[in-house]
JSON list of C-alpha atoms in Angstrom, two decimals:
[
{"chain": "A", "resi": 284, "resn": "MET", "atom": "CA", "xyz": [105.83, 121.50, 91.62]},
{"chain": "A", "resi": 285, "resn": "LYS", "atom": "CA", "xyz": [104.02, 121.59, 87.62]},
{"chain": "A", "resi": 286, "resn": "PHE", "atom": "CA", "xyz": [107.68, 121.61, 86.01]},
{"chain": "A", "resi": 287, "resn": "PHE", "atom": "CA", "xyz": [108.33, 119.16, 88.53]},
{"chain": "A", "resi": 288, "resn": "PHE", "atom": "CA", "xyz": [106.38, 116.84, 87.43]},
{"chain": "A", "resi": 289, "resn": "LYS", "atom": "CA", "xyz": [107.11, 117.59, 83.62]},
{"chain": "A", "resi": 290, "resn": "ASP", "atom": "CA", "xyz": [110.74, 117.70, 84.73]},
{"chain": "A", "resi": 291, "resn": "ASN", "atom": "CA", "xyz": [111.12, 114.21, 85.66]},
{"chain": "A", "resi": 292, "resn": "SER", "atom": "CA", "xyz": [108.45, 112.96, 84.52]},
{"chain": "A", "resi": 293, "resn": "TYR", "atom": "CA", "xyz": [110.30, 109.66, 83.02]},
{"chain": "A", "resi": 294, "resn": "SER", "atom": "CA", "xyz": [111.85, 108.23, 85.41]},
{"chain": "A", "resi": 295, "resn": "ILE", "atom": "CA", "xyz": [108.41, 108.81, 87.76]},
{"chain": "A", "resi": 296, "resn": "PHE", "atom": "CA", "xyz": [106.91, 106.62, 85.18]},
{"chain": "A", "resi": 297, "resn": "LYS", "atom": "CA", "xyz": [110.35, 103.91, 85.29]},
{"chain": "A", "resi": 298, "resn": "MET", "atom": "CA", "xyz": [109.36, 104.48, 89.92]},
{"chain": "A", "resi": 299, "resn": "PHE", "atom": "CA", "xyz": [106.06, 103.10, 88.51]},
{"chain": "A", "resi": 300, "resn": "ILE", "atom": "CA", "xyz": [106.52, 100.96, 85.60]},
{"chain": "A", "resi": 301, "resn": "ASN", "atom": "CA", "xyz": [109.26, 99.53, 88.65]},
{"chain": "A", "resi": 302, "resn": "GLN", "atom": "CA", "xyz": [106.45, 98.31, 90.58]},
{"chain": "A", "resi": 303, "resn": "ILE", "atom": "CA", "xyz": [104.15, 97.16, 87.89]},
{"chain": "A", "resi": 304, "resn": "GLY", "atom": "CA", "xyz": [106.88, 94.65, 86.42]},
{"chain": "A", "resi": 305, "resn": "MET", "atom": "CA", "xyz": [108.00, 93.88, 90.47]},
{"chain": "A", "resi": 306, "resn": "THR", "atom": "CA", "xyz": [103.79, 93.17, 91.28]},
{"chain": "A", "resi": 307, "resn": "ILE", "atom": "CA", "xyz": [104.03, 90.10, 88.28]},
{"chain": "A", "resi": 308, "resn": "PHE", "atom": "CA", "xyz": [106.84, 88.53, 90.14]},
{"chain": "A", "resi": 309, "resn": "GLY", "atom": "CA", "xyz": [105.16, 89.30, 93.38]},
{"chain": "A", "resi": 310, "resn": "ILE", "atom": "CA", "xyz": [101.82, 88.05, 92.20]},
{"chain": "A", "resi": 311, "resn": "ALA", "atom": "CA", "xyz": [104.02, 84.13, 90.38]},
{"chain": "A", "resi": 312, "resn": "LEU", "atom": "CA", "xyz": [105.84, 84.22, 94.33]},
{"chain": "A", "resi": 313, "resn": "SER", "atom": "CA", "xyz": [102.32, 84.92, 95.91]},
{"chain": "A", "resi": 314, "resn": "PHE", "atom": "CA", "xyz": [100.56, 81.16, 93.70]},
{"chain": "A", "resi": 315, "resn": "ALA", "atom": "CA", "xyz": [103.39, 79.33, 94.58]},
{"chain": "A", "resi": 316, "resn": "THR", "atom": "CA", "xyz": [103.43, 79.99, 98.16]},
{"chain": "A", "resi": 317, "resn": "SER", "atom": "CA", "xyz": [100.49, 81.09, 99.00]},
{"chain": "A", "resi": 318, "resn": "GLU", "atom": "CA", "xyz": [99.07, 77.68, 101.29]},
{"chain": "A", "resi": 319, "resn": "ASN", "atom": "CA", "xyz": [101.77, 78.59, 103.81]},
{"chain": "A", "resi": 320, "resn": "ASP", "atom": "CA", "xyz": [101.62, 81.47, 106.38]},
{"chain": "A", "resi": 321, "resn": "THR", "atom": "CA", "xyz": [105.68, 81.27, 106.87]},
{"chain": "A", "resi": 322, "resn": "LEU", "atom": "CA", "xyz": [106.49, 81.46, 103.22]},
{"chain": "A", "resi": 323, "resn": "PHE", "atom": "CA", "xyz": [104.16, 83.46, 101.95]},
{"chain": "A", "resi": 324, "resn": "LEU", "atom": "CA", "xyz": [105.23, 86.41, 103.69]},
{"chain": "A", "resi": 325, "resn": "LEU", "atom": "CA", "xyz": [109.28, 85.13, 103.30]},
{"chain": "A", "resi": 326, "resn": "SER", "atom": "CA", "xyz": [108.96, 85.43, 99.26]},
{"chain": "A", "resi": 327, "resn": "SER", "atom": "CA", "xyz": [106.45, 88.98, 99.90]},
{"chain": "A", "resi": 328, "resn": "VAL", "atom": "CA", "xyz": [109.84, 90.03, 102.09]},
{"chain": "A", "resi": 329, "resn": "PHE", "atom": "CA", "xyz": [111.94, 89.22, 98.91]},
{"chain": "A", "resi": 330, "resn": "GLY", "atom": "CA", "xyz": [109.74, 90.48, 96.67]},
{"chain": "A", "resi": 331, "resn": "ALA", "atom": "CA", "xyz": [109.82, 93.33, 98.96]},
{"chain": "A", "resi": 332, "resn": "CYS", "atom": "CA", "xyz": [112.89, 94.01, 99.23]},
{"chain": "A", "resi": 333, "resn": "PHE", "atom": "CA", "xyz": [113.97, 93.42, 95.16]},
{"chain": "A", "resi": 334, "resn": "TYR", "atom": "CA", "xyz": [112.02, 96.07, 94.85]},
{"chain": "A", "resi": 335, "resn": "MET", "atom": "CA", "xyz": [113.33, 98.02, 97.33]},
{"chain": "A", "resi": 336, "resn": "VAL", "atom": "CA", "xyz": [117.02, 97.25, 95.09]},
{"chain": "A", "resi": 337, "resn": "LEU", "atom": "CA", "xyz": [115.34, 98.98, 91.82]},
{"chain": "A", "resi": 338, "resn": "LEU", "atom": "CA", "xyz": [113.71, 101.44, 93.64]},
{"chain": "A", "resi": 339, "resn": "TYR", "atom": "CA", "xyz": [117.35, 102.66, 95.57]},
{"chain": "A", "resi": 340, "resn": "THR", "atom": "CA", "xyz": [119.47, 101.53, 91.86]},
{"chain": "A", "resi": 341, "resn": "MET", "atom": "CA", "xyz": [117.22, 103.54, 89.54]},
{"chain": "A", "resi": 342, "resn": "THR", "atom": "CA", "xyz": [116.53, 107.07, 91.43]},
{"chain": "A", "resi": 343, "resn": "TRP", "atom": "CA", "xyz": [120.94, 106.34, 92.82]},
{"chain": "A", "resi": 344, "resn": "ASP", "atom": "CA", "xyz": [121.39, 106.35, 89.36]},
{"chain": "A", "resi": 345, "resn": "ILE", "atom": "CA", "xyz": [119.42, 109.94, 89.31]},
{"chain": "A", "resi": 346, "resn": "GLY", "atom": "CA", "xyz": [121.81, 111.73, 91.23]},
{"chain": "A", "resi": 347, "resn": "TYR", "atom": "CA", "xyz": [125.23, 110.23, 90.46]},
{"chain": "A", "resi": 348, "resn": "GLU", "atom": "CA", "xyz": [123.65, 111.74, 87.06]},
{"chain": "A", "resi": 349, "resn": "GLU", "atom": "CA", "xyz": [123.08, 115.06, 88.45]},
{"chain": "A", "resi": 350, "resn": "LYS", "atom": "CA", "xyz": [125.82, 116.08, 90.02]},
{"chain": "A", "resi": 351, "resn": "ILE", "atom": "CA", "xyz": [128.42, 117.43, 87.94]},
{"chain": "A", "resi": 352, "resn": "ARG", "atom": "CA", "xyz": [125.82, 119.42, 87.20]},
{"chain": "A", "resi": 353, "resn": "ILE", "atom": "CA", "xyz": [125.13, 119.62, 90.92]},
{"chain": "A", "resi": 354, "resn": "ASP", "atom": "CA", "xyz": [128.66, 120.21, 91.25]},
{"chain": "A", "resi": 355, "resn": "ALA", "atom": "CA", "xyz": [128.89, 122.99, 88.10]},
{"chain": "A", "resi": 356, "resn": "LYS", "atom": "CA", "xyz": [126.11, 125.19, 90.63]},
{"chain": "A", "resi": 357, "resn": "ARG", "atom": "CA", "xyz": [124.42, 124.66, 87.49]},
{"chain": "A", "resi": 358, "resn": "LEU", "atom": "CA", "xyz": [121.01, 123.35, 88.51]},
{"chain": "A", "resi": 359, "resn": "LYS", "atom": "CA", "xyz": [120.16, 123.31, 92.69]},
{"chain": "A", "resi": 360, "resn": "TYR", "atom": "CA", "xyz": [120.98, 120.46, 94.60]},
{"chain": "A", "resi": 361, "resn": "ASN", "atom": "CA", "xyz": [117.34, 119.61, 95.97]},
{"chain": "A", "resi": 362, "resn": "ARG", "atom": "CA", "xyz": [117.33, 116.85, 98.56]},
{"chain": "A", "resi": 363, "resn": "PHE", "atom": "CA", "xyz": [114.40, 116.10, 99.11]},
{"chain": "A", "resi": 364, "resn": "LYS", "atom": "CA", "xyz": [113.87, 115.13, 94.70]},
{"chain": "A", "resi": 365, "resn": "GLY", "atom": "CA", "xyz": [113.99, 111.32, 95.67]},
{"chain": "A", "resi": 366, "resn": "LEU", "atom": "CA", "xyz": [110.90, 112.05, 97.35]},
{"chain": "A", "resi": 367, "resn": "TYR", "atom": "CA", "xyz": [108.98, 113.23, 95.69]},
{"chain": "A", "resi": 368, "resn": "MET", "atom": "CA", "xyz": [109.77, 110.87, 93.01]},
{"chain": "A", "resi": 369, "resn": "SER", "atom": "CA", "xyz": [108.57, 108.97, 94.68]},
{"chain": "A", "resi": 370, "resn": "LEU", "atom": "CA", "xyz": [105.25, 110.24, 95.89]},
{"chain": "A", "resi": 371, "resn": "TYR", "atom": "CA", "xyz": [104.60, 111.34, 92.02]},
{"chain": "A", "resi": 372, "resn": "ALA", "atom": "CA", "xyz": [105.37, 107.32, 91.48]},
{"chain": "A", "resi": 373, "resn": "ASN", "atom": "CA", "xyz": [103.71, 106.28, 94.01]},
{"chain": "A", "resi": 374, "resn": "ILE", "atom": "CA", "xyz": [99.64, 108.63, 93.79]},
{"chain": "A", "resi": 375, "resn": "PRO", "atom": "CA", "xyz": [98.27, 105.14, 92.86]},
{"chain": "A", "resi": 376, "resn": "ASN", "atom": "CA", "xyz": [99.20, 103.41, 96.01]},
{"chain": "A", "resi": 377, "resn": "PHE", "atom": "CA", "xyz": [98.30, 106.73, 98.22]},
{"chain": "A", "resi": 378, "resn": "ILE", "atom": "CA", "xyz": [94.61, 106.57, 96.38]},
{"chain": "A", "resi": 379, "resn": "ILE", "atom": "CA", "xyz": [94.52, 102.13, 96.78]},
{"chain": "A", "resi": 380, "resn": "ALA", "atom": "CA", "xyz": [95.10, 103.24, 100.77]},
{"chain": "A", "resi": 381, "resn": "LEU", "atom": "CA", "xyz": [91.89, 105.41, 100.47]},
{"chain": "A", "resi": 382, "resn": "LEU", "atom": "CA", "xyz": [89.84, 103.87, 98.75]},
{"chain": "A", "resi": 383, "resn": "ALA", "atom": "CA", "xyz": [90.16, 100.64, 101.56]},
{"chain": "A", "resi": 384, "resn": "LEU", "atom": "CA", "xyz": [90.01, 103.51, 104.24]},
{"chain": "A", "resi": 385, "resn": "ILE", "atom": "CA", "xyz": [87.01, 104.89, 102.96]},
{"chain": "A", "resi": 386, "resn": "GLY", "atom": "CA", "xyz": [85.03, 101.69, 102.18]},
{"chain": "A", "resi": 387, "resn": "PHE", "atom": "CA", "xyz": [86.39, 100.40, 105.74]},
{"chain": "A", "resi": 388, "resn": "TYR", "atom": "CA", "xyz": [85.72, 102.69, 107.63]},
{"chain": "A", "resi": 389, "resn": "GLY", "atom": "CA", "xyz": [82.10, 103.50, 106.19]},
{"chain": "A", "resi": 390, "resn": "ALA", "atom": "CA", "xyz": [81.31, 99.81, 106.47]},
{"chain": "A", "resi": 391, "resn": "SER", "atom": "CA", "xyz": [78.61, 99.06, 109.57]},
{"chain": "A", "resi": 392, "resn": "ALA", "atom": "CA", "xyz": [79.10, 94.77, 109.70]},
{"chain": "A", "resi": 393, "resn": "PHE", "atom": "CA", "xyz": [81.97, 93.43, 108.85]},
{"chain": "A", "resi": 394, "resn": "LYS", "atom": "CA", "xyz": [82.75, 89.19, 107.96]},
{"chain": "A", "resi": 395, "resn": "ASN", "atom": "CA", "xyz": [86.19, 87.80, 108.78]},
{"chain": "A", "resi": 396, "resn": "GLY", "atom": "CA", "xyz": [87.12, 91.89, 109.14]},
{"chain": "A", "resi": 397, "resn": "THR", "atom": "CA", "xyz": [86.03, 92.75, 106.12]},
{"chain": "A", "resi": 398, "resn": "PRO", "atom": "CA", "xyz": [83.04, 95.03, 105.55]},
{"chain": "A", "resi": 399, "resn": "ILE", "atom": "CA", "xyz": [79.97, 93.75, 104.18]},
{"chain": "A", "resi": 400, "resn": "SER", "atom": "CA", "xyz": [78.18, 96.53, 104.78]},
{"chain": "A", "resi": 401, "resn": "PRO", "atom": "CA", "xyz": [76.50, 99.27, 103.68]},
{"chain": "A", "resi": 402, "resn": "GLY", "atom": "CA", "xyz": [76.69, 97.97, 100.59]},
{"chain": "A", "resi": 403, "resn": "TRP", "atom": "CA", "xyz": [79.05, 101.00, 99.45]},
{"chain": "A", "resi": 404, "resn": "ALA", "atom": "CA", "xyz": [81.43, 100.76, 101.74]},
{"chain": "A", "resi": 405, "resn": "ALA", "atom": "CA", "xyz": [81.76, 96.97, 101.03]},
{"chain": "A", "resi": 406, "resn": "ASP", "atom": "CA", "xyz": [83.25, 97.83, 97.24]},
{"chain": "A", "resi": 407, "resn": "VAL", "atom": "CA", "xyz": [84.48, 100.99, 97.94]},
{"chain": "A", "resi": 408, "resn": "TYR", "atom": "CA", "xyz": [87.14, 98.47, 100.17]},
{"chain": "A", "resi": 409, "resn": "GLY", "atom": "CA", "xyz": [87.19, 95.58, 97.74]},
{"chain": "A", "resi": 410, "resn": "VAL", "atom": "CA", "xyz": [87.80, 97.74, 94.49]},
{"chain": "A", "resi": 411, "resn": "GLY", "atom": "CA", "xyz": [91.16, 98.97, 96.98]},
{"chain": "A", "resi": 412, "resn": "ARG", "atom": "CA", "xyz": [91.46, 95.34, 97.22]},
{"chain": "A", "resi": 413, "resn": "LEU", "atom": "CA", "xyz": [91.52, 94.40, 94.43]},
{"chain": "A", "resi": 414, "resn": "ILE", "atom": "CA", "xyz": [93.53, 97.42, 93.03]},
{"chain": "A", "resi": 415, "resn": "ALA", "atom": "CA", "xyz": [96.07, 96.33, 94.86]},
{"chain": "A", "resi": 416, "resn": "SER", "atom": "CA", "xyz": [96.63, 92.81, 94.38]},
{"chain": "A", "resi": 417, "resn": "LEU", "atom": "CA", "xyz": [96.71, 93.66, 90.82]},
{"chain": "A", "resi": 418, "resn": "ILE", "atom": "CA", "xyz": [99.95, 96.23, 91.65]},
{"chain": "A", "resi": 419, "resn": "GLU", "atom": "CA", "xyz": [101.08, 96.02, 94.91]},
{"chain": "A", "resi": 420, "resn": "GLY", "atom": "CA", "xyz": [101.96, 91.89, 94.83]},
{"chain": "A", "resi": 421, "resn": "MET", "atom": "CA", "xyz": [104.44, 92.24, 95.83]},
{"chain": "A", "resi": 422, "resn": "TYR", "atom": "CA", "xyz": [103.75, 93.58, 99.26]},
{"chain": "A", "resi": 423, "resn": "SER", "atom": "CA", "xyz": [100.77, 90.51, 99.29]},
{"chain": "A", "resi": 424, "resn": "GLY", "atom": "CA", "xyz": [102.09, 88.80, 102.03]},
{"chain": "A", "resi": 425, "resn": "ILE", "atom": "CA", "xyz": [102.98, 91.72, 104.32]},
{"chain": "A", "resi": 426, "resn": "VAL", "atom": "CA", "xyz": [99.73, 92.82, 104.19]},
{"chain": "A", "resi": 427, "resn": "TYR", "atom": "CA", "xyz": [97.78, 89.44, 104.58]},
{"chain": "A", "resi": 428, "resn": "VAL", "atom": "CA", "xyz": [100.40, 88.08, 107.14]},
{"chain": "A", "resi": 429, "resn": "VAL", "atom": "CA", "xyz": [101.54, 91.18, 108.92]},
{"chain": "A", "resi": 430, "resn": "PHE", "atom": "CA", "xyz": [98.36, 92.68, 108.69]},
{"chain": "A", "resi": 431, "resn": "ASN", "atom": "CA", "xyz": [96.04, 90.56, 107.95]},
{"chain": "A", "resi": 432, "resn": "PHE", "atom": "CA", "xyz": [94.30, 93.56, 105.68]},
{"chain": "A", "resi": 433, "resn": "ASN", "atom": "CA", "xyz": [94.51, 96.63, 107.48]},
{"chain": "A", "resi": 434, "resn": "PRO", "atom": "CA", "xyz": [93.37, 98.87, 105.36]},
{"chain": "A", "resi": 435, "resn": "TRP", "atom": "CA", "xyz": [96.32, 100.95, 106.68]},
{"chain": "A", "resi": 436, "resn": "ALA", "atom": "CA", "xyz": [98.40, 98.76, 105.87]},
{"chain": "A", "resi": 437, "resn": "TYR", "atom": "CA", "xyz": [97.45, 99.83, 101.67]},
{"chain": "A", "resi": 438, "resn": "LEU", "atom": "CA", "xyz": [100.09, 103.65, 103.31]},
{"chain": "A", "resi": 439, "resn": "VAL", "atom": "CA", "xyz": [102.08, 101.38, 105.13]},
{"chain": "A", "resi": 440, "resn": "ILE", "atom": "CA", "xyz": [104.04, 99.43, 102.65]},
{"chain": "A", "resi": 441, "resn": "ILE", "atom": "CA", "xyz": [104.83, 103.51, 100.51]},
{"chain": "A", "resi": 442, "resn": "ILE", "atom": "CA", "xyz": [107.08, 103.82, 104.12]},
{"chain": "A", "resi": 443, "resn": "PRO", "atom": "CA", "xyz": [110.04, 102.14, 102.50]},
{"chain": "A", "resi": 444, "resn": "SER", "atom": "CA", "xyz": [109.78, 102.72, 98.97]},
{"chain": "A", "resi": 445, "resn": "LEU", "atom": "CA", "xyz": [109.95, 106.68, 99.60]},
{"chain": "A", "resi": 446, "resn": "ILE", "atom": "CA", "xyz": [112.96, 106.53, 102.23]},
{"chain": "A", "resi": 447, "resn": "THR", "atom": "CA", "xyz": [114.61, 104.58, 99.90]},
{"chain": "A", "resi": 448, "resn": "CYS", "atom": "CA", "xyz": [113.97, 106.89, 97.11]},
{"chain": "A", "resi": 449, "resn": "THR", "atom": "CA", "xyz": [115.04, 109.55, 99.45]},
{"chain": "A", "resi": 450, "resn": "VAL", "atom": "CA", "xyz": [118.56, 108.21, 100.72]},
{"chain": "A", "resi": 451, "resn": "ALA", "atom": "CA", "xyz": [119.15, 107.03, 97.09]},
{"chain": "A", "resi": 452, "resn": "TYR", "atom": "CA", "xyz": [119.22, 110.77, 95.10]},
{"chain": "A", "resi": 453, "resn": "ILE", "atom": "CA", "xyz": [121.07, 111.40, 97.78]},
{"chain": "A", "resi": 454, "resn": "ALA", "atom": "CA", "xyz": [123.55, 109.19, 97.85]},
{"chain": "A", "resi": 455, "resn": "GLY", "atom": "CA", "xyz": [124.30, 108.99, 94.27]},
{"chain": "A", "resi": 456, "resn": "VAL", "atom": "CA", "xyz": [124.20, 113.56, 94.95]},
{"chain": "A", "resi": 457, "resn": "LYS", "atom": "CA", "xyz": [127.13, 112.93, 97.17]},
{"chain": "A", "resi": 458, "resn": "GLY", "atom": "CA", "xyz": [127.97, 109.41, 94.65]},
{"chain": "A", "resi": 459, "resn": "PHE", "atom": "CA", "xyz": [128.58, 107.19, 97.16]},
{"chain": "A", "resi": 460, "resn": "ARG", "atom": "CA", "xyz": [127.05, 103.78, 97.64]},
{"chain": "A", "resi": 461, "resn": "ILE", "atom": "CA", "xyz": [125.24, 101.71, 100.40]},
{"chain": "A", "resi": 462, "resn": "LEU", "atom": "CA", "xyz": [124.80, 99.27, 97.96]},
{"chain": "A", "resi": 463, "resn": "PRO", "atom": "CA", "xyz": [127.79, 98.22, 96.41]},
{"chain": "A", "resi": 464, "resn": "ALA", "atom": "CA", "xyz": [128.10, 98.58, 92.71]},
{"chain": "A", "resi": 465, "resn": "PRO", "atom": "CA", "xyz": [127.11, 96.31, 89.79]},
{"chain": "A", "resi": 466, "resn": "LYS", "atom": "CA", "xyz": [130.92, 94.74, 88.43]},
{"chain": "A", "resi": 467, "resn": "ASN", "atom": "CA", "xyz": [130.08, 96.06, 84.60]},
{"chain": "A", "resi": 468, "resn": "GLU", "atom": "CA", "xyz": [129.09, 100.09, 86.51]},
{"chain": "A", "resi": 469, "resn": "HIS", "atom": "CA", "xyz": [132.75, 100.12, 88.39]},
{"chain": "A", "resi": 470, "resn": "ASN", "atom": "CA", "xyz": [134.28, 102.11, 85.48]},
{"chain": "A", "resi": 471, "resn": "ARG", "atom": "CA", "xyz": [131.74, 105.18, 86.21]},
{"chain": "A", "resi": 472, "resn": "GLU", "atom": "CA", "xyz": [132.80, 106.00, 90.01]}
]
C-alpha cells in the first residue's frame, strides 16, 4: 500500500481538494438557507450530489486513462483502485468521525443531544463537529436536518464518496459512462 499511495498521491490530493472546494460552496449555500430546514436540506443534498459528480468525473478519467495500459497488460487491473484512493482521501473525514464518536460516547451528560460533561468529551466532540463544519460543509444540512448531529452521521456521509469512486473507476476502465460525457470530450471515446 505504500507504493499505492506514492503512485496515486496526486489523484488522492485532488480528491481532497475537490472536497475543500465543495465545502466552500456548501458553506455559502448553508448561510443562504440555514433559516429554513427544508431549503437547508435541499441545498445540502444538491451540494453533496454535485460533489459526487465531481468525484465521479475525476475518478472515471483516471480509470479511462489507465484503460490502454490495462488492455495492453502493462498495468494490472485493480477494480478497487477507486475505493482505495477514496479511502486515502477520506482519512481526515474518518478522523473527524472518530473524534465525534469518542466525544459523544465518552460523555455522561448531554444538553439538547450535545455532550456537556465531562469537559474532555464535550471538547473532543466539539472539535470534531467544528472541523467537520469546516471541511464537510456540503453535508451540513444533511447532518443537521436528517441526523440531528448524531455522531454516526460523520461516518455515514463518507459512504457515498467511497461508492462513487469505486463505480467510477471501474466504469472508466471498462470505457462506459453512467453520466454523459461533457460536449467537448466526445472525441475522447
